[in-house]
Coordinates of C-alpha atoms in Angstrom, one line a residue:
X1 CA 0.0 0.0 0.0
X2 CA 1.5 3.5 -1.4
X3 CA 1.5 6.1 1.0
X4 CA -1.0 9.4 0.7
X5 CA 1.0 12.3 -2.0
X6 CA 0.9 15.3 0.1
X7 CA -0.6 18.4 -1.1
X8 CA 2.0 21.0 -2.5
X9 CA 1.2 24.6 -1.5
X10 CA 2.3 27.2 -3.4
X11 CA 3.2 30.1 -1.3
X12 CA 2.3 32.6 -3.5
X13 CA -1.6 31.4 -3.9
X14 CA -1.4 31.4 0.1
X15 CA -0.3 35.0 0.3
X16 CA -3.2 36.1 -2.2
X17 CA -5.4 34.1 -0.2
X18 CA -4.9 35.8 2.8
X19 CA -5.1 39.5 1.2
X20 CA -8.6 38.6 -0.4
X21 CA -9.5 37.6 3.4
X22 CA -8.3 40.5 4.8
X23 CA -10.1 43.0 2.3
X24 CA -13.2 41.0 2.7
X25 CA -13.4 40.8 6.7
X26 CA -12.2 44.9 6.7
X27 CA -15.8 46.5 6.8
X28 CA -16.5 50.3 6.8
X29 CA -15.7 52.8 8.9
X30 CA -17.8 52.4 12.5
X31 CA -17.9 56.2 13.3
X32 CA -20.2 57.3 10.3
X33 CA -17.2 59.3 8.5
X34 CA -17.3 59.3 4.9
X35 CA -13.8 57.4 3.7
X36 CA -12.4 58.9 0.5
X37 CA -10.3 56.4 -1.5
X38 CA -9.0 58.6 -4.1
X39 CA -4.9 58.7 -4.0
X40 CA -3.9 61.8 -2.3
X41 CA -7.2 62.6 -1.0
X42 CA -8.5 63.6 2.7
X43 CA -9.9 60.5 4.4
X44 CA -12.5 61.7 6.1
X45 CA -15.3 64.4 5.4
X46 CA -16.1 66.8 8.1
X47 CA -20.0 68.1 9.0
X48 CA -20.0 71.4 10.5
X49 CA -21.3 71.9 13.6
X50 CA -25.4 72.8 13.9
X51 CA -26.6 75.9 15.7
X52 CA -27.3 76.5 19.5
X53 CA -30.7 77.2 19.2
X54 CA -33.4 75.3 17.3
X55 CA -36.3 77.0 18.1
X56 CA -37.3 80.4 18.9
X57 CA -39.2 82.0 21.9
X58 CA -42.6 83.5 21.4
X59 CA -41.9 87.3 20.8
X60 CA -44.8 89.3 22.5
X61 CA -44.6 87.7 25.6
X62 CA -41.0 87.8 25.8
X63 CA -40.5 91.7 27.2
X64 CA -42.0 91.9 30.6
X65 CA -44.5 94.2 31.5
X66 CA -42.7 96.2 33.4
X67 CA -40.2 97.2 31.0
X68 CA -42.8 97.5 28.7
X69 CA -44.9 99.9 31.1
X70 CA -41.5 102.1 30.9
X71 CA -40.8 102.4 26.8
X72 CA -44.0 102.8 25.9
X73 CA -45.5 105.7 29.0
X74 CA -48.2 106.5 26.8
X75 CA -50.2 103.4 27.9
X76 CA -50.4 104.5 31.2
X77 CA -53.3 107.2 30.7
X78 CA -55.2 104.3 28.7
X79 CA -58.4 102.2 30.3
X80 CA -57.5 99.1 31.4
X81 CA -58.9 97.2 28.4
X82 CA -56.9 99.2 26.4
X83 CA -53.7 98.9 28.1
X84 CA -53.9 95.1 28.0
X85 CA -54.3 95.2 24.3
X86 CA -51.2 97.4 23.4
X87 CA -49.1 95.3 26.0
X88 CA -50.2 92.3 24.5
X89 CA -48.1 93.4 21.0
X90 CA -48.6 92.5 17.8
X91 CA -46.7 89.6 16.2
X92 CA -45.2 89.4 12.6
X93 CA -46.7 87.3 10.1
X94 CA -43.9 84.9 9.3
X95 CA -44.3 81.4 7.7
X96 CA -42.3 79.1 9.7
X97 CA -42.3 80.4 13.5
X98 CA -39.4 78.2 14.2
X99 CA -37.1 80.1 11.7
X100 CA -38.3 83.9 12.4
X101 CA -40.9 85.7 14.6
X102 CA -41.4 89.0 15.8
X103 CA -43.4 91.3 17.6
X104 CA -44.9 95.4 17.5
X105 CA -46.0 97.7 20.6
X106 CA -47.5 101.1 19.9
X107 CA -48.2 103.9 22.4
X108 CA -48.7 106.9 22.0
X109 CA -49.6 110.6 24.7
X110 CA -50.1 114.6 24.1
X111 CA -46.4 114.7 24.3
X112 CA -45.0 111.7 22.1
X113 CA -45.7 109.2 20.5
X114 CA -43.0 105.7 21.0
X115 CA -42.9 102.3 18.9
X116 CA -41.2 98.9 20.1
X117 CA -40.3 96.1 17.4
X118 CA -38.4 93.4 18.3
X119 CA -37.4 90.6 15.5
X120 CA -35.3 87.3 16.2
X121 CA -34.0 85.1 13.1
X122 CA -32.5 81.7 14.1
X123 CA -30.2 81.0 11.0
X124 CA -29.7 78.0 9.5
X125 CA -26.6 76.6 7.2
X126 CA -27.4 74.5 4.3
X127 CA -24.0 73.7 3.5
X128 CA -22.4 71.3 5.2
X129 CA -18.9 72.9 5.1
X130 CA -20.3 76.0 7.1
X131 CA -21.5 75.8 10.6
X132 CA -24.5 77.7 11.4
X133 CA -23.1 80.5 13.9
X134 CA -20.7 81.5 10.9
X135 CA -24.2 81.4 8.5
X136 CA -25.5 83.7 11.0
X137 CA -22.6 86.1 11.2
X138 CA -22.8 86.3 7.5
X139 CA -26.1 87.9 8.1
X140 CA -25.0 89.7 11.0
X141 CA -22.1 91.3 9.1
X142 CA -24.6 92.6 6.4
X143 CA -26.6 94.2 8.9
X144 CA -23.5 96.1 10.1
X145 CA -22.4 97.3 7.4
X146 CA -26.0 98.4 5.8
X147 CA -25.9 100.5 9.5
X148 CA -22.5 102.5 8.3
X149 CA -20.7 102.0 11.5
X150 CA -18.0 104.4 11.9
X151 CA -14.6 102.1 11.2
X152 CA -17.3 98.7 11.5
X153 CA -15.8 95.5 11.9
X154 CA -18.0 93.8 10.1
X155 CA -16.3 91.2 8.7
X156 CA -15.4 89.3 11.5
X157 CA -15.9 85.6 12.1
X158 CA -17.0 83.9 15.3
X159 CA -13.5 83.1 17.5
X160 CA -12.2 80.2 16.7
X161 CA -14.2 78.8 13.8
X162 CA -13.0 79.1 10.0
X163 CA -14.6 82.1 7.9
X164 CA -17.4 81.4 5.8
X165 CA -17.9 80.7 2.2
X166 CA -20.1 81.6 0.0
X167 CA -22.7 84.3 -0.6
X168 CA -26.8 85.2 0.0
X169 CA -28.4 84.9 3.5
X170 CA -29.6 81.3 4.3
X171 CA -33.1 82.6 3.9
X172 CA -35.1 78.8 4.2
X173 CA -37.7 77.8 1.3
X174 CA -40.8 79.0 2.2
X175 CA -40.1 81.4 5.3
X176 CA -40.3 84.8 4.4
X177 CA -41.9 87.9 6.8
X178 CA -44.9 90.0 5.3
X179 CA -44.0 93.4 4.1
X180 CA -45.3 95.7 6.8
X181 CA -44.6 93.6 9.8
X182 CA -41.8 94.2 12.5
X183 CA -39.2 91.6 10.5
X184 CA -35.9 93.4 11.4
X185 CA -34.8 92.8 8.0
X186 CA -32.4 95.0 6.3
X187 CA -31.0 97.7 7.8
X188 CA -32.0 97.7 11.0
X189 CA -31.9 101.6 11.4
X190 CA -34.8 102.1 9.1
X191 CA -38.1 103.7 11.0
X192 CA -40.6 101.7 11.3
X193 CA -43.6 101.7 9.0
X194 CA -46.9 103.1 10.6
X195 CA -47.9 105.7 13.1
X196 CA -45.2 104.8 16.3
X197 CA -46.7 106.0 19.7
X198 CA -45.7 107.0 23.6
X199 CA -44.2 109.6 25.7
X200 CA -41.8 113.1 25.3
X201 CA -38.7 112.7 27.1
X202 CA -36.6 114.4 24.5
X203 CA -35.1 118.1 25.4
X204 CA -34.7 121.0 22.8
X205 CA -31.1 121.0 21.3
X206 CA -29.4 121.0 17.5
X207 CA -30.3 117.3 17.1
X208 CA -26.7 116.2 17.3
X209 CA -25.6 113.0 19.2
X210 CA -23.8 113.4 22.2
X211 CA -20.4 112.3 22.3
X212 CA -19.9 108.6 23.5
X213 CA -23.3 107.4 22.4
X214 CA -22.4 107.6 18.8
X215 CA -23.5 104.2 16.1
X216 CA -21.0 101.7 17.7
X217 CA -19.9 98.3 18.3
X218 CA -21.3 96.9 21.6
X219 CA -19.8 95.0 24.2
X220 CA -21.0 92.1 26.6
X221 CA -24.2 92.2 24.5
X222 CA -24.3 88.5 22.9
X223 CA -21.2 87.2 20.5
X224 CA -21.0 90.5 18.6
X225 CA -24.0 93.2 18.7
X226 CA -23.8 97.1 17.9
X227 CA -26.1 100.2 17.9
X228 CA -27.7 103.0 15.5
X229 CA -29.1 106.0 16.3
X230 CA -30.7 108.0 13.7
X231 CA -32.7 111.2 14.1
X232 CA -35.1 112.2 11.2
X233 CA -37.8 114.1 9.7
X234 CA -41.2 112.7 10.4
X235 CA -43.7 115.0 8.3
X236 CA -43.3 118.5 8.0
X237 CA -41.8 119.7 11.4
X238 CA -41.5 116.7 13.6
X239 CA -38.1 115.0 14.8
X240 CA -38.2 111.1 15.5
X241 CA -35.5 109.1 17.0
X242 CA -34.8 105.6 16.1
X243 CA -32.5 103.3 18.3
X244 CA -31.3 100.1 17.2
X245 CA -29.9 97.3 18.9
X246 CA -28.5 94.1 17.0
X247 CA -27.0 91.6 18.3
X248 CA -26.3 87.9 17.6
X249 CA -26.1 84.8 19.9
X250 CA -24.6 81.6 18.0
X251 CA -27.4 81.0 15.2
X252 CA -29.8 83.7 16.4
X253 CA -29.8 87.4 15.6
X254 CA -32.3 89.9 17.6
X255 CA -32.7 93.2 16.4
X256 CA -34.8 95.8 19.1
X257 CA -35.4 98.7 17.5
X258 CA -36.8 101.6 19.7
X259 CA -38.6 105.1 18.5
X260 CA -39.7 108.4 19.9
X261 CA -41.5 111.1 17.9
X262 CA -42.2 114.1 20.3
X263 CA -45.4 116.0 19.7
X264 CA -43.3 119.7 19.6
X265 CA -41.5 120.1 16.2
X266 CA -38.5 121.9 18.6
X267 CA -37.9 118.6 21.0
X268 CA -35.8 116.3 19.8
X269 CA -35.9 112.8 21.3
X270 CA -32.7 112.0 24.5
X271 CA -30.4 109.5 22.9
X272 CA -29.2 108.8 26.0
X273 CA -32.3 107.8 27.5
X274 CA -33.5 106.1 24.3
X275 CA -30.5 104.0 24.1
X276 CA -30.2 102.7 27.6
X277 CA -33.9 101.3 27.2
X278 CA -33.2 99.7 24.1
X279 CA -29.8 97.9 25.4
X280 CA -31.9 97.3 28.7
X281 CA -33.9 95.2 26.6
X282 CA -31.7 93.5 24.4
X283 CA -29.7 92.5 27.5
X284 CA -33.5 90.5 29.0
X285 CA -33.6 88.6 25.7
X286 CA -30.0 87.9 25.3
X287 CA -30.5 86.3 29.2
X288 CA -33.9 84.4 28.0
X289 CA -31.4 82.8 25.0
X290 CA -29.3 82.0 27.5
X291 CA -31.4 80.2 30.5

């Protein structure tokens, strides 16, 4: 009885044999990053990060009452019925309440007349490559610069994260605000459309802003915020006031824009004391983001 031929192995079908098991026990990656296999290539593809905040509060019950009872003193002298209603605001029509919203109070007394609008935009990226805070301080940027800041720093980026690409707000399909509503949009300087309302506090001088509370950049307001002041014509003889405060927190922007038209062509409305109540209030909803 012959003995059993062994086998021969040829060592360089054993060698293939264990490449081919190799690539075919490999898998993908396990921590969801895209691999890129092209020579030279990166080998993973980065998501930017998404925004803070993915909803929004609802505006017109987001200023307490008692700072409302103090911007807009024209109330005051109204039934109670009345009052109620103007504290109660007036919200923008927008079409997706999760994007944009806003809100409008209107006062008005023998001596002035005051408007409140406050508008808050969460911003959304819809490229990958570009995080939503720096989306947002795209849009923060243009509102800057539409303001004519004297030596505005517009173009800077959130700390620490790469500058944006691209052009064009991040505007999403479908959500747009009604012309004629509180939106913010724009330049934020802009007077408000409609009859504003409240109360005189404004003294007679040349209509010049006082040194120090000049348009500026803010600080301690949010990640970057600044502030308008214009004083115009309203009708013939009448001076009105408008302060704006903008001011951005990650994905959201909030713009509060204040005004005062005195009833005497010859008063022209206190920056001073129009700017701290507008920068008051910013400060409450930059705390409300915040809790």
């Amino acid at each position: 009885m012959q003995p059993k031929a062994r086998k021969a192995y040829v060592p360089g079908l054993a060698a293939l044999l264990v490449v081919v098991a190799a690539g075919c026990s490999g898998g993908g990656a396990t921590d969801g990053a895209v691999t890129d296999t092209k020579p030279g290539g990166p080998t993973t593809a980065t998501t930017a990060q998404p925004g803070k905040y993915r909803t929004l509060r609802e505006p017109c019950g987001s200023v307490p009452r008692s700072m409302l009872k103090d911007l807009l003193p024209g109330a005051a002298s109204l039934p109670e019925d009345q009052q109620t209603k103007v504290y109660q605001g007036t919200a923008s029509v927008t079409y997706d309440t999760d994007r944009r919203v806003g809100c409008g109070w209107k006062a008005t007394s023998p001596d002035a007349s005051n408007q409140l609008v406050i508008d808050l935009e969460r911003v959304v990226s819809y490229d990958p490559a570009v995080s939503d805070a720096d989306r947002a301080q795209e849009v923060y940027a243009k509102k800057e610069t539409a303001a004519g800041l004297p030596s505005s720093p517009a173009s800077a980026t959130p700390s620490g994260t790469p500058s944006a690409s691209g052009t064009g707000t991040d505007t999403a399909p479908g959500t747009t605000t009604q012309t004629g509503s509180p939106s913010g949009s724009g330049n934020p300087s802009g007077t408000p459309s409609g009859t504003p309302t409240g109360s005189g506090s404004g003294t007679p001088s040349d209509g010049t802003t006082p040194d120090g509370l000049e348009p500026r950049v803010l600080d301690s307001l949010g990640d970057v915020a600044f502030l308008d002041d214009v004083l115009a014509r309203a009708g013939a003889a009448a001076q009105q006031r408008t302060v704006s405060v903008v001011f951005r927190t990650s994905n959201v922007i909030v713009t509060v824009r204040y005004t005062e038209q005195p009833a005497h062509p010859t008063v022209v409305p206190d920056s001073k004391e129009l700017q701290d109540k507008a920068r008051g209030l910013a400060r409450t909803l930059n705390e409300q983001l915040n809790e």
